[in-house]
Coordinates of C-alpha atoms and ligand atoms in Angstrom, one line a residue:
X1 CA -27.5 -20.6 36.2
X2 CA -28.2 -23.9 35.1
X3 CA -24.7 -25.1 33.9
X4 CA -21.1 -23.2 34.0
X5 CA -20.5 -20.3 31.7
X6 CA -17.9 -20.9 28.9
X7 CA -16.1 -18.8 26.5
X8 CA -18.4 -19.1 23.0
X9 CA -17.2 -21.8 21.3
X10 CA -13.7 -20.5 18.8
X11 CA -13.0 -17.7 21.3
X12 CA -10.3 -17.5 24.0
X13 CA -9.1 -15.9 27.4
X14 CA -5.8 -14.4 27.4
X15 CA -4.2 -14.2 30.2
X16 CA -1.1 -14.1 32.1
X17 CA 1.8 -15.4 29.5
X18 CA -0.6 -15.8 26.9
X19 CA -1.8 -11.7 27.2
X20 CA 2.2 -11.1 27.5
X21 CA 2.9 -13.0 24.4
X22 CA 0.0 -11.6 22.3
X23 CA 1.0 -6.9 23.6
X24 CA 4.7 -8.5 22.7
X25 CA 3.7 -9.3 18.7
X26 CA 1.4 -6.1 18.8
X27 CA 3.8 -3.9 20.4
X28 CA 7.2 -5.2 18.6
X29 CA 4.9 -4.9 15.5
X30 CA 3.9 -1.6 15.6
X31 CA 7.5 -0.3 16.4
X32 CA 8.9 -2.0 13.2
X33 CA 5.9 -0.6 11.4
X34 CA 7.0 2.7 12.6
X35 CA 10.6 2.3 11.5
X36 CA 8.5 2.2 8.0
X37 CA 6.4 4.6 7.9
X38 CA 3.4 3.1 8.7
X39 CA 0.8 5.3 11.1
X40 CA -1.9 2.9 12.9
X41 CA -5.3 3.2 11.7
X42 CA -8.2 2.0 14.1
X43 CA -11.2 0.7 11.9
X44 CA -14.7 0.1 13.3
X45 CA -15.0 -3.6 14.6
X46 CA -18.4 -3.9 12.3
X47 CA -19.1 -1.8 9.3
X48 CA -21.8 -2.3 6.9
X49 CA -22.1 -5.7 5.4
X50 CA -21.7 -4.5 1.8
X51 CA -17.9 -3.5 3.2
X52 CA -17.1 -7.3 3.0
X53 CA -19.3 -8.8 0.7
X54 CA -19.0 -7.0 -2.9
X55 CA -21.6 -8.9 -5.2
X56 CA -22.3 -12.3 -6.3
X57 CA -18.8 -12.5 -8.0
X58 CA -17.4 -13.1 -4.3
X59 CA -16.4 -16.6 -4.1
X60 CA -14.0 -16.7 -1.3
X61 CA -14.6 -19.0 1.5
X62 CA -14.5 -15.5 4.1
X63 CA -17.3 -14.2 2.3
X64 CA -19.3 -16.7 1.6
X65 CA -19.1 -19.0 4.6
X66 CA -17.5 -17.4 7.6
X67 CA -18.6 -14.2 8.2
X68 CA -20.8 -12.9 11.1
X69 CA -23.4 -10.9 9.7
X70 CA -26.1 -9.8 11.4
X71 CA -29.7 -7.2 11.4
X72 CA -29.5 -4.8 14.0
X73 CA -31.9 -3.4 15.8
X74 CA -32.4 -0.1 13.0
X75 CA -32.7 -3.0 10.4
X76 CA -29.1 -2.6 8.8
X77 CA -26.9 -5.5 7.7
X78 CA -23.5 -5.5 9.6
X79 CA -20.6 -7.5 9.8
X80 CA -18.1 -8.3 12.4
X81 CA -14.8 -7.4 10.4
X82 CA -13.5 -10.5 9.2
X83 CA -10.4 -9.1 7.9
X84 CA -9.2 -5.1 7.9
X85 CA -8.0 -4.7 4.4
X86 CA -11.4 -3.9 3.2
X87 CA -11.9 -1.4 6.2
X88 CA -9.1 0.2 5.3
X89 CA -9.9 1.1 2.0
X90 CA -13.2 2.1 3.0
X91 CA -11.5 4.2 5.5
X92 CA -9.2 5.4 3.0
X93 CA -12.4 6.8 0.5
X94 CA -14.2 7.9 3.6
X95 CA -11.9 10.4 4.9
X96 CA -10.9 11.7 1.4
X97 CA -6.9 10.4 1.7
X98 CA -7.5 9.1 -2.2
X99 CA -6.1 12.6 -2.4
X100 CA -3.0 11.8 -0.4
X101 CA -1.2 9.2 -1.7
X102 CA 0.8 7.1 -0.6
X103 CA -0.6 6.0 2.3
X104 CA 0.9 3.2 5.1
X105 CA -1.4 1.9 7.3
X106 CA -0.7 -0.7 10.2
X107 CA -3.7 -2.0 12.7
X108 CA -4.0 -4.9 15.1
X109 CA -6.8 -6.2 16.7
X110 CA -10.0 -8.8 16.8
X111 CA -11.5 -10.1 14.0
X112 CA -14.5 -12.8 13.5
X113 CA -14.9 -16.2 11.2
X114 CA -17.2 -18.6 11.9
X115 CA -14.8 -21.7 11.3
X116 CA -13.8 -24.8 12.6
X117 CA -12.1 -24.0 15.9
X118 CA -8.7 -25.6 16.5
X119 CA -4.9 -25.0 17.1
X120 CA -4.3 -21.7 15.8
X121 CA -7.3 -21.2 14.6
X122 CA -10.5 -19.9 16.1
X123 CA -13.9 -17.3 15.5
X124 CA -12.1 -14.4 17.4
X125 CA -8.9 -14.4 16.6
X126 CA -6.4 -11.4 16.3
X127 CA -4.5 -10.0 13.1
X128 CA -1.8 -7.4 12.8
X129 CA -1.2 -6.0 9.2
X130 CA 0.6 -3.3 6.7
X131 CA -1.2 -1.7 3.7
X132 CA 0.5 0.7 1.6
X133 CA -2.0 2.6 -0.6
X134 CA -1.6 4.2 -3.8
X135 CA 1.9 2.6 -5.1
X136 CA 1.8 0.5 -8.3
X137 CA 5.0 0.3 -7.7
X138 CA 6.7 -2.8 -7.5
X139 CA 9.0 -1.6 -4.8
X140 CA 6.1 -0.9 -2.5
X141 CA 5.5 -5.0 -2.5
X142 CA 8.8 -5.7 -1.4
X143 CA 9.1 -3.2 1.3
X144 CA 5.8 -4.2 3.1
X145 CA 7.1 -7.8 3.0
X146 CA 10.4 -6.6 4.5
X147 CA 8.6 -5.0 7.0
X148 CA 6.6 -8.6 7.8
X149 CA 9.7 -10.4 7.4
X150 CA 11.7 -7.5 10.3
X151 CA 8.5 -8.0 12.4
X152 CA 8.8 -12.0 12.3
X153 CA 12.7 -11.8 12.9
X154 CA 12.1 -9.4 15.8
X155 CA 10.1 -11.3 17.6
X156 CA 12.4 -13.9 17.3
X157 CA 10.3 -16.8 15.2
X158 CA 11.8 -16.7 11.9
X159 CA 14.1 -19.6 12.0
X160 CA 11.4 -22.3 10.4
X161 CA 9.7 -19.3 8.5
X162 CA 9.8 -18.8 4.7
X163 CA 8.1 -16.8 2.5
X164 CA 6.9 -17.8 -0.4
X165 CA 5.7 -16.0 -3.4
X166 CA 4.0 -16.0 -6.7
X167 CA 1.9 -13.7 -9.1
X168 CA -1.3 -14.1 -10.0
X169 CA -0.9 -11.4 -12.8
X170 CA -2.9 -8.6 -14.4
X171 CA -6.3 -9.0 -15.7
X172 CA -5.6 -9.7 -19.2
X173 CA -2.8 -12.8 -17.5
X174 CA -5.6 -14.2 -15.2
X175 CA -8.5 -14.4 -18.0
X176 CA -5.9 -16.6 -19.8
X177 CA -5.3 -18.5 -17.0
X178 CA -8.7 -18.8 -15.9
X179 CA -9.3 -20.5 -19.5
X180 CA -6.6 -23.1 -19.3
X181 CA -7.6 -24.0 -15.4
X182 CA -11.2 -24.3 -16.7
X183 CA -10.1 -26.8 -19.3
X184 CA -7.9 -28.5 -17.3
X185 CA -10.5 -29.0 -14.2
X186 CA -13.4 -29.4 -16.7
X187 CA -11.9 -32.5 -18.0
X188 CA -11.7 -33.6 -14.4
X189 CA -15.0 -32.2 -12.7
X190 CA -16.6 -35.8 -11.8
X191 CA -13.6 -35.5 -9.1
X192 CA -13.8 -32.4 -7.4
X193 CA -15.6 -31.5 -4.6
X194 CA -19.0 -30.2 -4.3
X195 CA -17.9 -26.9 -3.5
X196 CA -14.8 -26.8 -6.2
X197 CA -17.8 -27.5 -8.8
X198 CA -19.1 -24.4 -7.6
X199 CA -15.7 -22.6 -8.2
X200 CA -15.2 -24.0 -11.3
X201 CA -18.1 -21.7 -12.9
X202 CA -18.2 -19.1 -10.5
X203 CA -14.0 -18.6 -10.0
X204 CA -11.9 -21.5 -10.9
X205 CA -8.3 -19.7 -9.5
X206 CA -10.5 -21.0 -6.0
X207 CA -10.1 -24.3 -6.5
X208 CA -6.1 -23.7 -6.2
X209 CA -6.6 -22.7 -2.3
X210 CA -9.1 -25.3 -1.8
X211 CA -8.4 -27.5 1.2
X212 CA -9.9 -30.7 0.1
X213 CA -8.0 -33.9 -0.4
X214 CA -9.0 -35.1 -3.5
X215 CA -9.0 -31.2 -4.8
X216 CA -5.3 -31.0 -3.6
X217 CA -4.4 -34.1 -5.6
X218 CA -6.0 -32.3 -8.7
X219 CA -4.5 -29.0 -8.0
X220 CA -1.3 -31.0 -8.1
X221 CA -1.6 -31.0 -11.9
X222 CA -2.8 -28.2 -12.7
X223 CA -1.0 -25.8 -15.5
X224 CA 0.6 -22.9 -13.8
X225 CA 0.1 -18.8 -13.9
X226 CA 3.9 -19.0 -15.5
X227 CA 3.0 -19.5 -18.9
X228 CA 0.0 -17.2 -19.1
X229 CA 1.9 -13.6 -17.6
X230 CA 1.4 -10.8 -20.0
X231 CA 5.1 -9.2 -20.3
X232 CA 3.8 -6.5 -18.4
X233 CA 2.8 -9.1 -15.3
X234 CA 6.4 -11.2 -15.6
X235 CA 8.2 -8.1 -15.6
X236 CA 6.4 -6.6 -12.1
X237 CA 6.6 -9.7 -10.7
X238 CA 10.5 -10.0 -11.6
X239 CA 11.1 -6.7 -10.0
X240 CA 9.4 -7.8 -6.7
X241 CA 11.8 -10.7 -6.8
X242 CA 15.0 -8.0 -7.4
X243 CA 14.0 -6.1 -4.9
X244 CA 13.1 -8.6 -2.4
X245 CA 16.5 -9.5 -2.9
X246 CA 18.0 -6.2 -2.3
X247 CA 16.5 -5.6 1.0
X248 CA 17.8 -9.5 1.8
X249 CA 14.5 -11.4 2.5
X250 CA 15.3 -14.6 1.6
X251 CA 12.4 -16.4 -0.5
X252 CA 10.7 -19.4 -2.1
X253 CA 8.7 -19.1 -5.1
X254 CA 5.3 -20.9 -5.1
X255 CA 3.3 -21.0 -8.2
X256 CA 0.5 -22.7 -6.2
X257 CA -0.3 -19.3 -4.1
X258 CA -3.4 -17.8 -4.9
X259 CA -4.8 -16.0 -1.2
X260 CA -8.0 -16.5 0.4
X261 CA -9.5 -13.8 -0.9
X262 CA -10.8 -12.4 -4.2
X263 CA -9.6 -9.0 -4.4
X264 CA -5.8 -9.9 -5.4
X265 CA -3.6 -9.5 -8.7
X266 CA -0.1 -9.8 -9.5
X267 CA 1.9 -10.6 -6.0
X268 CA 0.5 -13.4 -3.7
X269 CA 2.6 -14.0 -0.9
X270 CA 2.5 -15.9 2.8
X271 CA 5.3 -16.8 5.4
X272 CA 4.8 -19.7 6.2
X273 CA 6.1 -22.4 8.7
X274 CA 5.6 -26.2 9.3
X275 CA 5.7 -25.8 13.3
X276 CA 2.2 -25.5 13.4
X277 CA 0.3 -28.4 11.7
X278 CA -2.4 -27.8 9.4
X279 CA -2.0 -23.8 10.6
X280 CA 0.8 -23.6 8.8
X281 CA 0.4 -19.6 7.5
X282 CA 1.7 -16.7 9.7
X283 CA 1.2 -14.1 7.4
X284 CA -0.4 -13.7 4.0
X285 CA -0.9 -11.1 1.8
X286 CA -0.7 -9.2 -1.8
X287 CA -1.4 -6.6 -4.1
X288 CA -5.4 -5.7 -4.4
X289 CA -5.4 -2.9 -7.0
X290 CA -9.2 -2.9 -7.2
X291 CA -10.5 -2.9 -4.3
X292 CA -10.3 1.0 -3.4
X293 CA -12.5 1.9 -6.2
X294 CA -14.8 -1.1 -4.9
X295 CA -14.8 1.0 -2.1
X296 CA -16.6 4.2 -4.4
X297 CA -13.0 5.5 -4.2
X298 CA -10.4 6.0 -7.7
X299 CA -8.0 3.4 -8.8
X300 CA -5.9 3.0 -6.2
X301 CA -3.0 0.4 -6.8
X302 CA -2.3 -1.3 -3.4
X303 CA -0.5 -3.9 -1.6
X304 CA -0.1 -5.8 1.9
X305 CA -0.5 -8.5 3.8
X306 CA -2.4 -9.2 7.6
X307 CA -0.7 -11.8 10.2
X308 CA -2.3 -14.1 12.4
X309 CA -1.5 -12.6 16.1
X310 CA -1.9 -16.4 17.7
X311 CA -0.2 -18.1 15.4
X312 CA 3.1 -15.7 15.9
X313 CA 2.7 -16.4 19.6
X314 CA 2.7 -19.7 19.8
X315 CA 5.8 -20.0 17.6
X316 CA 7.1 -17.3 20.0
X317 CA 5.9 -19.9 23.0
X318 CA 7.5 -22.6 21.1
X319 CA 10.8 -20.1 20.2
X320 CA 11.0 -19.9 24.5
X321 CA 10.1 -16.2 23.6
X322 CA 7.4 -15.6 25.8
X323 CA 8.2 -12.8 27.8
X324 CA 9.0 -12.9 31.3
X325 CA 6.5 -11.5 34.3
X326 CA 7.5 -8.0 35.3
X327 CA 9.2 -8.3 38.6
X328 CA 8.5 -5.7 41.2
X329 CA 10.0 -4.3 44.5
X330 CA 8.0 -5.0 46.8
X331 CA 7.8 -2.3 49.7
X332 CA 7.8 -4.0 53.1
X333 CA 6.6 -1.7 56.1
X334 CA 8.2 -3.1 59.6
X335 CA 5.4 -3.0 62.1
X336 CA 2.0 -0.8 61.7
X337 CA 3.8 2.3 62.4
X338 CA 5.9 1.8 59.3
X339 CA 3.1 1.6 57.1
X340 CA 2.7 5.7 56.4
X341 CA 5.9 6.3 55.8
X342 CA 6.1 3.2 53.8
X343 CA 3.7 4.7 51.0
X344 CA 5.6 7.9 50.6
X345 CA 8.3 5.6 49.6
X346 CA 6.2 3.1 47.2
X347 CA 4.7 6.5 45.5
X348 CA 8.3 7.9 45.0
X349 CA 9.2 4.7 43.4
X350 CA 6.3 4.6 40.8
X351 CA 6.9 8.2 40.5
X352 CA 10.8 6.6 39.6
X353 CA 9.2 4.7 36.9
X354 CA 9.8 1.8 39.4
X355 CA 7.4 -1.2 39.4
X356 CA 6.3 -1.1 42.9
X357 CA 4.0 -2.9 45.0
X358 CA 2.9 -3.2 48.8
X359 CA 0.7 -5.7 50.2
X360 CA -2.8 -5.0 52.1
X361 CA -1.8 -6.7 55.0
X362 CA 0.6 -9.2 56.7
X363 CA 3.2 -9.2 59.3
X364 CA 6.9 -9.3 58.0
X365 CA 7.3 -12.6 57.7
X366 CA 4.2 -12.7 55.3
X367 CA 5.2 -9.8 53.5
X368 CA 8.8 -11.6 52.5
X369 CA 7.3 -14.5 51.5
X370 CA 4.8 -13.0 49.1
X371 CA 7.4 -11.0 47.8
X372 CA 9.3 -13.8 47.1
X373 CA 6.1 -15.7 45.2
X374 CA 5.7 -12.2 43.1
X375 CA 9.5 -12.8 42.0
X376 CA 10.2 -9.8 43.7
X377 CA 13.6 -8.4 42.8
X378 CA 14.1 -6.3 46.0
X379 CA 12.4 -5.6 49.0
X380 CA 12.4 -2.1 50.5
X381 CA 12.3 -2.2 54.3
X382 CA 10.5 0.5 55.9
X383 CA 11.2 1.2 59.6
X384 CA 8.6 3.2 62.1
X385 CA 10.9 6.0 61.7
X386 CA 11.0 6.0 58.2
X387 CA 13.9 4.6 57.5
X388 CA 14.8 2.3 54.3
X389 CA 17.1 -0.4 54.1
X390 CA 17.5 -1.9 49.7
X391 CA 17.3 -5.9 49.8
X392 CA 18.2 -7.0 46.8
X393 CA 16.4 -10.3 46.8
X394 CA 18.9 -12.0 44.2
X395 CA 22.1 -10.9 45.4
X396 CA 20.8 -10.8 49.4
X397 CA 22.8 -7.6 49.9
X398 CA 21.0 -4.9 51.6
X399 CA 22.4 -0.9 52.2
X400 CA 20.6 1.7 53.8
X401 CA 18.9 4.1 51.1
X402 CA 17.6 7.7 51.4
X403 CA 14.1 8.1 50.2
X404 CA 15.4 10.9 47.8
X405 CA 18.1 8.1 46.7
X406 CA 15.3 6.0 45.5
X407 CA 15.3 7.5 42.3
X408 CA 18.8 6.7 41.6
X409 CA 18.0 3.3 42.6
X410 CA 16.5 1.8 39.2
Ligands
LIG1 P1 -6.2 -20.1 6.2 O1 -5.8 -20.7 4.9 O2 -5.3 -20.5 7.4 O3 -7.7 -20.3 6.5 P2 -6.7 -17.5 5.2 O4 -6.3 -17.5 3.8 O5 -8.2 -17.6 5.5 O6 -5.9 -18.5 6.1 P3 -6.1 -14.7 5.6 O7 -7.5 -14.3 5.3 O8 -5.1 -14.4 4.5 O9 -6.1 -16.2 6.0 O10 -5.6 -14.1 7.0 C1 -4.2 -13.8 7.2 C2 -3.7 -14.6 8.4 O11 -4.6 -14.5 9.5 C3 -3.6 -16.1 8.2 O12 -2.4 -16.4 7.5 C4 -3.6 -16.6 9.6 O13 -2.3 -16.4 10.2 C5 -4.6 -15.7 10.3 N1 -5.9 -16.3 10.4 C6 -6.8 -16.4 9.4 N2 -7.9 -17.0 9.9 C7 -7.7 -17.3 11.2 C8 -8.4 -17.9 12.3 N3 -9.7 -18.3 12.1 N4 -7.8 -18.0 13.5 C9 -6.6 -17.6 13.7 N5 -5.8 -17.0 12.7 C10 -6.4 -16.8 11.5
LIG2 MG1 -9.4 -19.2 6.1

């Protein structure tokens, strides 16, 4: 090996306190999840490119920039999921559930964009998310928002987290829009970006998201979605707002949200935090009420959002919320003799539901001191003849115990 193997460039190791902070936002997540009815769903890591990338009309960065697509060996376009929303849906039409609706889905795990690797950002990165399927319902937005917002407060990272929220409408709303953002941009083209010139023919709600300076300035100006809602739109999006309220999530409205991706109408929403620079968007998501039936599936009104798994830990890491190392007892035989006897006595504490461990070697003196480096919170001493003494390493009390007692011991 000529030079030192390296991660690929935008993907990370976890391990130790990172790996404990990252099974803390998946686990904590999928338990609130649960309290709302969501049921996990494991998509494919890669599905067929045509999953992600649905026609020419696709005009969000994701699609046509970032995504991992590749020939394999049977001469098939795939994709490395960028996102699960889409795999969802086309999980949803697969197994026939279009005739079982409502449906909640949560998932967490990997997906790939080939970006700019920094600070909370990279090419693997992780995302937990909700979907609810098949509710136009207004309601439906705000509880899958509660849910993010009970997820974020659980893990103990909302103090410095808002959300904030917008519409972007029905159809009939947006094609208005579109025409007064065309007019407004067209009569200032000669100072967008390259790539915002691009939007402004193929989608010109784009050029809202768009992450370049003298784009941003523009964008500034802008007219707003406000004044083009069809009283159909205003009065969804009002309802969101009501209920939002009643399930006391506490909010910002943003008229500037439009999402990342193409696929969204009426509620736009992110939580989002100024603790972590330019990477300032924990969680983001909306309603996508035609995408299912880009899927081959019906119309199937749906909402949700997906959450960056990094950027929640390192606000928990920032928070003081990473959680501790387990601490084990550590079984310490006295003298080779002990050693037999000693793992009938680790086994019964595991058996306990005890963390447990006994080194491979080392005379007593070893043994304590390695305990002590593990963070040990007891020691159990095992004599030749079998019999245990509890050393409780914090309070350095020690009683004679009864293997049986073990159990009792937790
Ligand atoms: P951004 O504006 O930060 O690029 P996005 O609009 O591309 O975000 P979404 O597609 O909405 O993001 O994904 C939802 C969430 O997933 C984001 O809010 C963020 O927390 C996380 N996320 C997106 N891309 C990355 C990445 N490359 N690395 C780490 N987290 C990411
Ligand atoms: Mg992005």
């Amino acid at each position: 090996m000529s030079s030192k193997l390296q991660p690929a460039r935008g993907t990370r190791d976890m391990i130790g306190a990172d790996a404990r902070r990252h099974n803390a936002v998946a686990d904590t997540a999928r338990r609130i999840a649960g309290l709302y009815g969501f049921e996990e769903w494991f998509t494919p890591i890669f599905e067929d490119t045509r999953v992600f990338s649905r026609g020419l009309g696709d005009t969000s960065d994701v699609v046509a920039k970032e995504m991992y697509s590749f020939e394999d060996r049977g001469g098939e376009s795939l994709t490395l999921r960028p996102e699960n929303t889409a795999g969802v849906c086309r999980a949803l039409v697969t197994n026939g559930l279009t005739q079982s609706l409502p449906q909640k889905a949560f998932y967490a795990g990997p997906m790939f964009r080939y970006e700019r690797p920094q600070k909370g950002r990279y090419r693997q990165f992780h995302q937990i998310g909700c979907e609810i399927l098949g509710a136009a319902e207004p309601l439906a937005d705000a509880e899958v928002i509660a849910a993010g917002w009970q997820i974020i407060q659980s893990l103990g990272i909302a103090e410095g987290v808002v959300l904030e929220i917008n519409t972007l409408g029905d159809a009939e709303s947006r094609d208005a829009y579109r025409a007064a953002l065309v007019a407004y941009f067209s009569a200032h083209a000669e100072q967008l970006s390259a790539d915002s010139k691009t939007r402004l023919e193929k989608n010109p709600l784009r050029i809202l998201d768009s992450k370049d300076a003298a784009d941003r300035a523009l964008v500034e100006g802008a007219p707003l979605i406000t004044a083009h809602l069809t009283a159909g739109a205003a009065a969804h999006y009002a309802a969101v707002l009501r209920y939002l309220q009643g399930f006391g999530v506490p909010l910002r409205e943003n008229p500037r949200i439009v999402r990342g991706l193409d696929y969204y109408s009426h509620t736009a929403f992110e939580f989002v935090t100024d603790r972590l620079g330019a990477q300032g968007t924990v969680m983001a998501g909306g309603r996508y009420d035609g995408l299912v039936e880009e899927m081959g599936g019906p119309p199937t009104p749906s909402v949700g959002w997906a959450a960056g798994m990094e950027r929640l830990a390192l606000l928990m890491e920032d928070a003081g919320r990473t959680p501790a190392a387990a601490r084990p007892v550590a079984v310490v035989p006295m003298g080779d003799a002990a050693e037999t006897p000693a793992l009938a006595a680790l086994q019964a504490l595991r058996a306990a539901g005890t963390h447990a461990e006994m080194a491979y070697r080392g005379n007593l003196k070893r043994r304590l001191e390695r305990a002590n480096k593990q963070n040990a919170r007891a020691a159990l001493l095992v004599a030749e003849d079998g019999g245990l003494q509890w050393k409780d390493l914090d309070a350095g009390t020690q009683v004679a115990v009864s293997l049986a007692g073990l159990a009792g011991l937790q």
